[in-house]
Tab-separated table of C-alpha atoms and ligand atoms in Angstrom:
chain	number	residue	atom	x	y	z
H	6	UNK	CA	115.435	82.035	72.342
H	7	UNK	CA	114.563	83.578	75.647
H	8	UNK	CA	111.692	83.902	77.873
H	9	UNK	CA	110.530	87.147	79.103
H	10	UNK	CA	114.355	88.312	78.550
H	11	UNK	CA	114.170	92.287	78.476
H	12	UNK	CA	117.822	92.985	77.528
H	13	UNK	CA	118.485	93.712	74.133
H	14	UNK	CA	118.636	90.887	71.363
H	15	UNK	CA	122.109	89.831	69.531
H	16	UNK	CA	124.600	92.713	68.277
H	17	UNK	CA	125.670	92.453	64.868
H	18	UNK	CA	129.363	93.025	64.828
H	19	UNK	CA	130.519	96.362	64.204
H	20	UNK	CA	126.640	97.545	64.224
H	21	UNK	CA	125.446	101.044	64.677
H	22	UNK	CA	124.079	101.308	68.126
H	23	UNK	CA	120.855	102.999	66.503
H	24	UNK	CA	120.053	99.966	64.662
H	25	UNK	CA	120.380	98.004	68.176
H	26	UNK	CA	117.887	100.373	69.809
H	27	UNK	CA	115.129	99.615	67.268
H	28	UNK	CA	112.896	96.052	68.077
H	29	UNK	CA	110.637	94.205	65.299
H	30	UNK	CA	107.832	93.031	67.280
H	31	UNK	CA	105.607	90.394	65.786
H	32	UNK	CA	102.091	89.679	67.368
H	33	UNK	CA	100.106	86.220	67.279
H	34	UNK	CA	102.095	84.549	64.297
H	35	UNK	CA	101.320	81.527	63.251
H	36	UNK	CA	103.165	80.460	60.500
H	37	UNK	CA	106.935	79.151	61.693
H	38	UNK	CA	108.173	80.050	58.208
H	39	UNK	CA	107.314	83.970	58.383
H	40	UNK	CA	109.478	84.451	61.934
H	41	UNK	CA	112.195	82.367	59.745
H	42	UNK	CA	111.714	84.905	57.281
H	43	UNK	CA	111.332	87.465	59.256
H	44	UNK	CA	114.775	87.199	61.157
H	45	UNK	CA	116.242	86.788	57.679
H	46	UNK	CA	114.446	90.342	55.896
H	47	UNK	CA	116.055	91.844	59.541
H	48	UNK	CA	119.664	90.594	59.607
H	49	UNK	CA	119.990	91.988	55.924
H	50	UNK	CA	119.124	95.225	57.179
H	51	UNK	CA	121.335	94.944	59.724
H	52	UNK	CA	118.736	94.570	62.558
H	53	UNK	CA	119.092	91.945	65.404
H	54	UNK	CA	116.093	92.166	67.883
H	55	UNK	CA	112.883	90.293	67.258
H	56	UNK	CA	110.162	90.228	69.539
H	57	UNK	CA	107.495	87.641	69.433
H	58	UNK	CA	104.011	87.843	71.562
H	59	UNK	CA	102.301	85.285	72.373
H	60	UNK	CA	103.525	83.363	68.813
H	61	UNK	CA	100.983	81.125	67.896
H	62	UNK	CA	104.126	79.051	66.040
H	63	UNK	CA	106.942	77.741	66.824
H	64	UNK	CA	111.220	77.884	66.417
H	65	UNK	CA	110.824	74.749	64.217
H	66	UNK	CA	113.078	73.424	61.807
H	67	UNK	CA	110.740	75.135	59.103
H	68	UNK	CA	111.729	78.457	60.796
H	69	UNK	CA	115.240	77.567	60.937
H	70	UNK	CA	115.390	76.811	57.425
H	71	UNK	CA	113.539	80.100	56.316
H	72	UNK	CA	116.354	82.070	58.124
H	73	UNK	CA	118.941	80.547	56.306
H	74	UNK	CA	122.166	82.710	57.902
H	75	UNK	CA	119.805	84.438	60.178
H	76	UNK	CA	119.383	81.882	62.416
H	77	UNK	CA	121.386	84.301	65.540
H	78	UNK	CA	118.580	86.660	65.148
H	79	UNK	CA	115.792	83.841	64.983
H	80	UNK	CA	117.153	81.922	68.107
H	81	UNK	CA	117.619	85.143	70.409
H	82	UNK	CA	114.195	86.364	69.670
H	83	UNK	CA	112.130	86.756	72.922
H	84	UNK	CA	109.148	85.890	73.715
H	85	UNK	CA	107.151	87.982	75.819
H	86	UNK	CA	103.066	87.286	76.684
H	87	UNK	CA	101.966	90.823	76.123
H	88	UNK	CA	102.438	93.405	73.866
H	89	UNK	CA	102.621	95.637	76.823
H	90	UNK	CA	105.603	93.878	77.855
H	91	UNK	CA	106.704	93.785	74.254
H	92	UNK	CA	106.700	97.927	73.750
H	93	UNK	CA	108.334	97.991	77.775
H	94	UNK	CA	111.085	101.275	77.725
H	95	UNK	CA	109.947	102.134	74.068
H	96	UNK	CA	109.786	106.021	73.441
H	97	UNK	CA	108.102	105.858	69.786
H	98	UNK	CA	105.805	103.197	68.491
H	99	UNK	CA	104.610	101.976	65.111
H	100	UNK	CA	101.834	99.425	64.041
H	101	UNK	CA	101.875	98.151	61.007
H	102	UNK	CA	98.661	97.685	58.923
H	103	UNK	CA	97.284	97.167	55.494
H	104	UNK	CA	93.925	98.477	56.513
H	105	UNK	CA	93.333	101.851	56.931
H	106	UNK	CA	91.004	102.446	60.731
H	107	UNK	CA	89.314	105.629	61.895
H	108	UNK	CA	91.097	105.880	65.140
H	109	UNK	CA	92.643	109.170	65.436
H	110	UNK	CA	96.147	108.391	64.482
H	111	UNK	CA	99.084	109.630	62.801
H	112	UNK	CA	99.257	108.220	59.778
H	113	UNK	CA	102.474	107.781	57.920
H	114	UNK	CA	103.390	105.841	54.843
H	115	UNK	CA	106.577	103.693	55.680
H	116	UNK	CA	108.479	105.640	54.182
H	117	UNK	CA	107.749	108.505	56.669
H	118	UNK	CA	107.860	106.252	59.375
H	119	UNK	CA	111.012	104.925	58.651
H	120	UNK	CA	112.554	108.763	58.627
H	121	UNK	CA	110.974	109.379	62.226
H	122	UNK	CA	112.175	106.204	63.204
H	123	UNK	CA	115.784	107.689	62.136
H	124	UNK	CA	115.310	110.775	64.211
H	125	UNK	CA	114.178	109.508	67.014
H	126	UNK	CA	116.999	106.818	66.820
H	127	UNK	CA	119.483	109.196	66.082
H	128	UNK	CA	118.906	110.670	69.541
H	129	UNK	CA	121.016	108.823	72.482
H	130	UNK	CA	119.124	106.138	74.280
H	131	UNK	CA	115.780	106.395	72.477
H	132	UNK	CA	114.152	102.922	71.620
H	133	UNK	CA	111.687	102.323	68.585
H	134	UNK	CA	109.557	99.170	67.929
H	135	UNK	CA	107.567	98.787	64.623
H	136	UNK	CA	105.033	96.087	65.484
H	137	UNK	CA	103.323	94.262	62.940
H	138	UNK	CA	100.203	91.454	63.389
H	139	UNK	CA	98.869	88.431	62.529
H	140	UNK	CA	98.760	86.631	59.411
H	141	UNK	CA	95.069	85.831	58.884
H	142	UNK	CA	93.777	88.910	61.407
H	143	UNK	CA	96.479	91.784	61.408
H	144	UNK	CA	96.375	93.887	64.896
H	145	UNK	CA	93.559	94.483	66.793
H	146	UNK	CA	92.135	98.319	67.188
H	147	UNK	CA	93.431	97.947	70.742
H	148	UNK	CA	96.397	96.931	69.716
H	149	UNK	CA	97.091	99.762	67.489
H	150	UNK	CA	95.710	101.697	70.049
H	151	UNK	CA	99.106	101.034	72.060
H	152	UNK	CA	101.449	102.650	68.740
H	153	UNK	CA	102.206	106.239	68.016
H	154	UNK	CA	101.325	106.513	64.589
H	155	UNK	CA	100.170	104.141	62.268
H	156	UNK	CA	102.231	103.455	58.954
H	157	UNK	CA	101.082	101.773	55.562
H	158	UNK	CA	102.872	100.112	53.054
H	159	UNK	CA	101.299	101.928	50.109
H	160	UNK	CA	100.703	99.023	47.651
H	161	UNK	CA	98.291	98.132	44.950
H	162	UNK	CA	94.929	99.283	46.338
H	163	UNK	CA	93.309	96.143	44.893
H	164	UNK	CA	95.516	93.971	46.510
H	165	UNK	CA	97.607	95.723	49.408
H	166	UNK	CA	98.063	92.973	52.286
H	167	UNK	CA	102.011	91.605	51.848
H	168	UNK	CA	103.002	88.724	53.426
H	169	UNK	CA	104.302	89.355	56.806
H	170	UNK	CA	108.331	89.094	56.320
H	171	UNK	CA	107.880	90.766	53.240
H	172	UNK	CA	106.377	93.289	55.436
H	173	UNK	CA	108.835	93.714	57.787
H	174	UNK	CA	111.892	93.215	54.775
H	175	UNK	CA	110.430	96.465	53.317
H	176	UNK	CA	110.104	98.613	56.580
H	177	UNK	CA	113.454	97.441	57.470
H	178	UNK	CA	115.070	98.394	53.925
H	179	UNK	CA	113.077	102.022	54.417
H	180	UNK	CA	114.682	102.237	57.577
H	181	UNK	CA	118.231	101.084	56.961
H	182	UNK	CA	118.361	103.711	54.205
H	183	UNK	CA	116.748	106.692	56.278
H	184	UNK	CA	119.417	105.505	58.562
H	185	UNK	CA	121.997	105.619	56.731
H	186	UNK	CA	121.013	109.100	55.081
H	187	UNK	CA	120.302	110.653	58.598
H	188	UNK	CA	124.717	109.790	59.215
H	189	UNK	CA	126.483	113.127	60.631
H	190	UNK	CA	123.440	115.133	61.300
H	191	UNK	CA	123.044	114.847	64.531
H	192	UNK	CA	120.814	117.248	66.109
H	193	UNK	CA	122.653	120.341	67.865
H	194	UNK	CA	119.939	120.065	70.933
H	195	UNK	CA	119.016	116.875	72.679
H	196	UNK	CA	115.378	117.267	72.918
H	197	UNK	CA	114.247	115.453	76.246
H	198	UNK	CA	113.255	112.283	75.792
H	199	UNK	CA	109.315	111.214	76.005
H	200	UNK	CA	108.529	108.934	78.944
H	201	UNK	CA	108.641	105.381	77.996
H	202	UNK	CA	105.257	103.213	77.101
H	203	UNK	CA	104.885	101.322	80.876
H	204	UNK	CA	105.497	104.505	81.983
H	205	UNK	CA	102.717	106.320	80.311
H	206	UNK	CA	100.601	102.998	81.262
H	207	UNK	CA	101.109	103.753	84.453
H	208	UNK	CA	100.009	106.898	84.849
H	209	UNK	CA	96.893	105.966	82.727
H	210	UNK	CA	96.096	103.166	85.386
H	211	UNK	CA	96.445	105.924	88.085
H	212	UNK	CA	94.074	108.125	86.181
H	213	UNK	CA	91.681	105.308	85.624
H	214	UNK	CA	91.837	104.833	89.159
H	215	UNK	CA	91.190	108.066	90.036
H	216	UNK	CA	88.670	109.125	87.603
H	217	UNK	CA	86.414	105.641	88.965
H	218	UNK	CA	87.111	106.828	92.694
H	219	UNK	CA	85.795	110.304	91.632
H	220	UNK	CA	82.730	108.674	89.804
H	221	UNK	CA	83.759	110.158	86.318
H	222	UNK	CA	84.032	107.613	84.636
H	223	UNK	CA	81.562	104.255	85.030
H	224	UNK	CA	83.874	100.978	84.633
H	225	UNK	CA	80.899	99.278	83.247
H	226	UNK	CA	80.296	102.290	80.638
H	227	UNK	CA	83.489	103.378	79.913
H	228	UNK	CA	83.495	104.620	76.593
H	229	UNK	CA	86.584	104.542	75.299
H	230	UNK	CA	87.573	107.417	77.544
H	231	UNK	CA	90.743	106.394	78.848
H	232	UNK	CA	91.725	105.315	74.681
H	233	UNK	CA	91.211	108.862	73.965
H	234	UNK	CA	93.189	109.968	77.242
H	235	UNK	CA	96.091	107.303	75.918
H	236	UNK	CA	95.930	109.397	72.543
H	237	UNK	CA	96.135	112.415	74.403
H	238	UNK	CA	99.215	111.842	76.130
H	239	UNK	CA	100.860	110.079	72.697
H	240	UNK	CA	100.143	113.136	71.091
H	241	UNK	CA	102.162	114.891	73.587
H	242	UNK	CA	104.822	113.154	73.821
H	243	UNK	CA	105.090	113.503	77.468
H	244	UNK	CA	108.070	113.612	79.005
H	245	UNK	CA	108.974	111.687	82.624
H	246	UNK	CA	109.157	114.768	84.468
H	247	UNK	CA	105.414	115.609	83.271
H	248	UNK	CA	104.219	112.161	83.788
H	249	UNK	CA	105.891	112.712	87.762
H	250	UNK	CA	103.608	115.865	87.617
H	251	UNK	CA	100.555	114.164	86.280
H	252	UNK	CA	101.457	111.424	89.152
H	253	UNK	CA	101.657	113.981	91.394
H	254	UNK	CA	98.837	115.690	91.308
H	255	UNK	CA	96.487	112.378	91.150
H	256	UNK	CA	97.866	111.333	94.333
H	257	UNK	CA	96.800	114.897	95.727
H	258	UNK	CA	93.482	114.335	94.385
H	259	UNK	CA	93.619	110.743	96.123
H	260	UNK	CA	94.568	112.164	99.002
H	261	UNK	CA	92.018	114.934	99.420
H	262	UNK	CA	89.641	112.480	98.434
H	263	UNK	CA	90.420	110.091	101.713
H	264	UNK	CA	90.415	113.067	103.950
H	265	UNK	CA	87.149	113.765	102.679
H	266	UNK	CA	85.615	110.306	103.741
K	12	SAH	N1	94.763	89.879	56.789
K	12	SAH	C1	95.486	90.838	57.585
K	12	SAH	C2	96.797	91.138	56.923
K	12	SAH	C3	97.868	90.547	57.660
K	12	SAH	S1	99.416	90.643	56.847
K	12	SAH	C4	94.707	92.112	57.748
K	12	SAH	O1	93.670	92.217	57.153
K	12	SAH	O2	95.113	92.992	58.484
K	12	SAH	C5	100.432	90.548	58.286
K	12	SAH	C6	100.964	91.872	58.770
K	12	SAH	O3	101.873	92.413	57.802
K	12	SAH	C7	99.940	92.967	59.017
K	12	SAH	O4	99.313	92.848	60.277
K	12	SAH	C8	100.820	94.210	58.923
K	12	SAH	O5	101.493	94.408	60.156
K	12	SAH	C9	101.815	93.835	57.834
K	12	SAH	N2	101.394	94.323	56.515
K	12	SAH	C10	101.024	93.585	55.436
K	12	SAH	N3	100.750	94.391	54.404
K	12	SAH	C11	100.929	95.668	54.819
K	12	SAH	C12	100.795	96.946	54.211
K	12	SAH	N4	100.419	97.110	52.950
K	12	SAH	N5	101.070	98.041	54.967
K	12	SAH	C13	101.459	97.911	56.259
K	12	SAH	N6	101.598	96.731	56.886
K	12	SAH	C14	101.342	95.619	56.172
């Protein structure tokens, strides 16, 4: 297992490079036996990179022995503190939840989000994570905030909350197949990629900064403004050369703004 390690986690002989590109990224667990599990549901499904933030539990020997054969995926997991750092160079992003929220996402069963995950994968160099949260607590609103869309394991509305690995060994099953099914058809025109999540962070923490300097928006009232600008730019999928725009025309505003003073 590796701290704060950013290259990619163990490659499965053989393996698909789209399988490679795509990271399972647990938040806050707390039970050793469910990132056992969890490495186990992935390596079946041919997936190798685990991402754990801030785990509340540990690689013990209960982990290890949930993992069974799987313990290659378990012990190159990395840990990262954030989930910021987690989603780092990620073009598409999925959170996981039982419970259905009001924010203004896409909402996919996994099913669908497994076939976008496919697409997107099937395009050179782009990287997916599906994240999924806590045991007791699932992921925050801000948390989700961070994902694309928002995908549901449709399940028995009276009782719809599986068990985390069995979480992730059913995404990863719907995604192995849509994987599999996607094989040959490549798309005739490479699409340009979206910018990556830090990179869309960072234009949102030059905005921020902007919109304060300008007096727009009140740090100590700031109503969920710059959530809504973070859905905004999801939505659009922005691409690097529009987030250079973006960047560039903030720093003009910056810059007329100190000339003014
Ligand atoms: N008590 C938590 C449930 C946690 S289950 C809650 O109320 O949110 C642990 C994780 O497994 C969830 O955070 C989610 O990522 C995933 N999960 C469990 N059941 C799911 C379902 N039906 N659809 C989508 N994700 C699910």
């Amino acid at each position: 297992m590796t701290q704060q390690d950013t290259t990619a986690g163990p490659s499965i002989p053989g393996q698909d490079p789209r399988f490679a590109r795509l990271r399972i990224v647990l938040v806050g667990t707390t039970h050793p036996g469910n990132i056992g599990s969890t490495a186990r549901a992935m390596k079946t499904m041919g997936l190798a990179r685990l991402m754990l933030v801030a785990p509340k539990a540990s690689i013990d020997t209960e982990a290890e022995a949930m993992a069974s054969g799987a313990t290659d995926v378990l012990r190159s997991a990395q840990i990262v503190e954030s989930l910021d750092a987690a989603l780092a160079g990620c073009h598409w992003v999925v959170g996981a939840s039982a419970r259905l929220r009001d924010a203004p996402h896409e909402l996919l069963t996994v099913r669908q989000a497994a076939g976008q995950a496919a697409r997107e994968l099937t395009q050179a160099g782009r990287e997916v994570a599906l994240v999924f949260g806590r045991e007791h607590a699932g992921l925050t609103n801000a948390e989700l905030g961070r994902c694309h869309a928002h995908m549901v394991i449709p399940a028995n509305p009276g009782y719809s909350s599986l068990n985390l690995a069995q979480a992730v060994q059913v995404t990863a099953y719907e995604l192995r197949q849509a994987l599999l099914e996607d094989e040959g058809i490549l798309p005739a025109v490479e699409l340009p990629a979206p910018a990556p999540h830090d990179a869309v962070e960072n234009l949102l923490a030059h905005w921020q900064a902007v919109l304060e300097g300008l007096g727009f928006l009140d740090p100590a009232n700031p109503r969920h403004l710059m959530q809504k600008l973070r859905h905004l730019l999801q939505r659009a999928r922005v691409t690097p050369n529009e987030v250079d725009i973006l960047r560039g025309m903030l720093t003009a505003v910056q810059r007329h703004t100190h000339r003014q003073d």
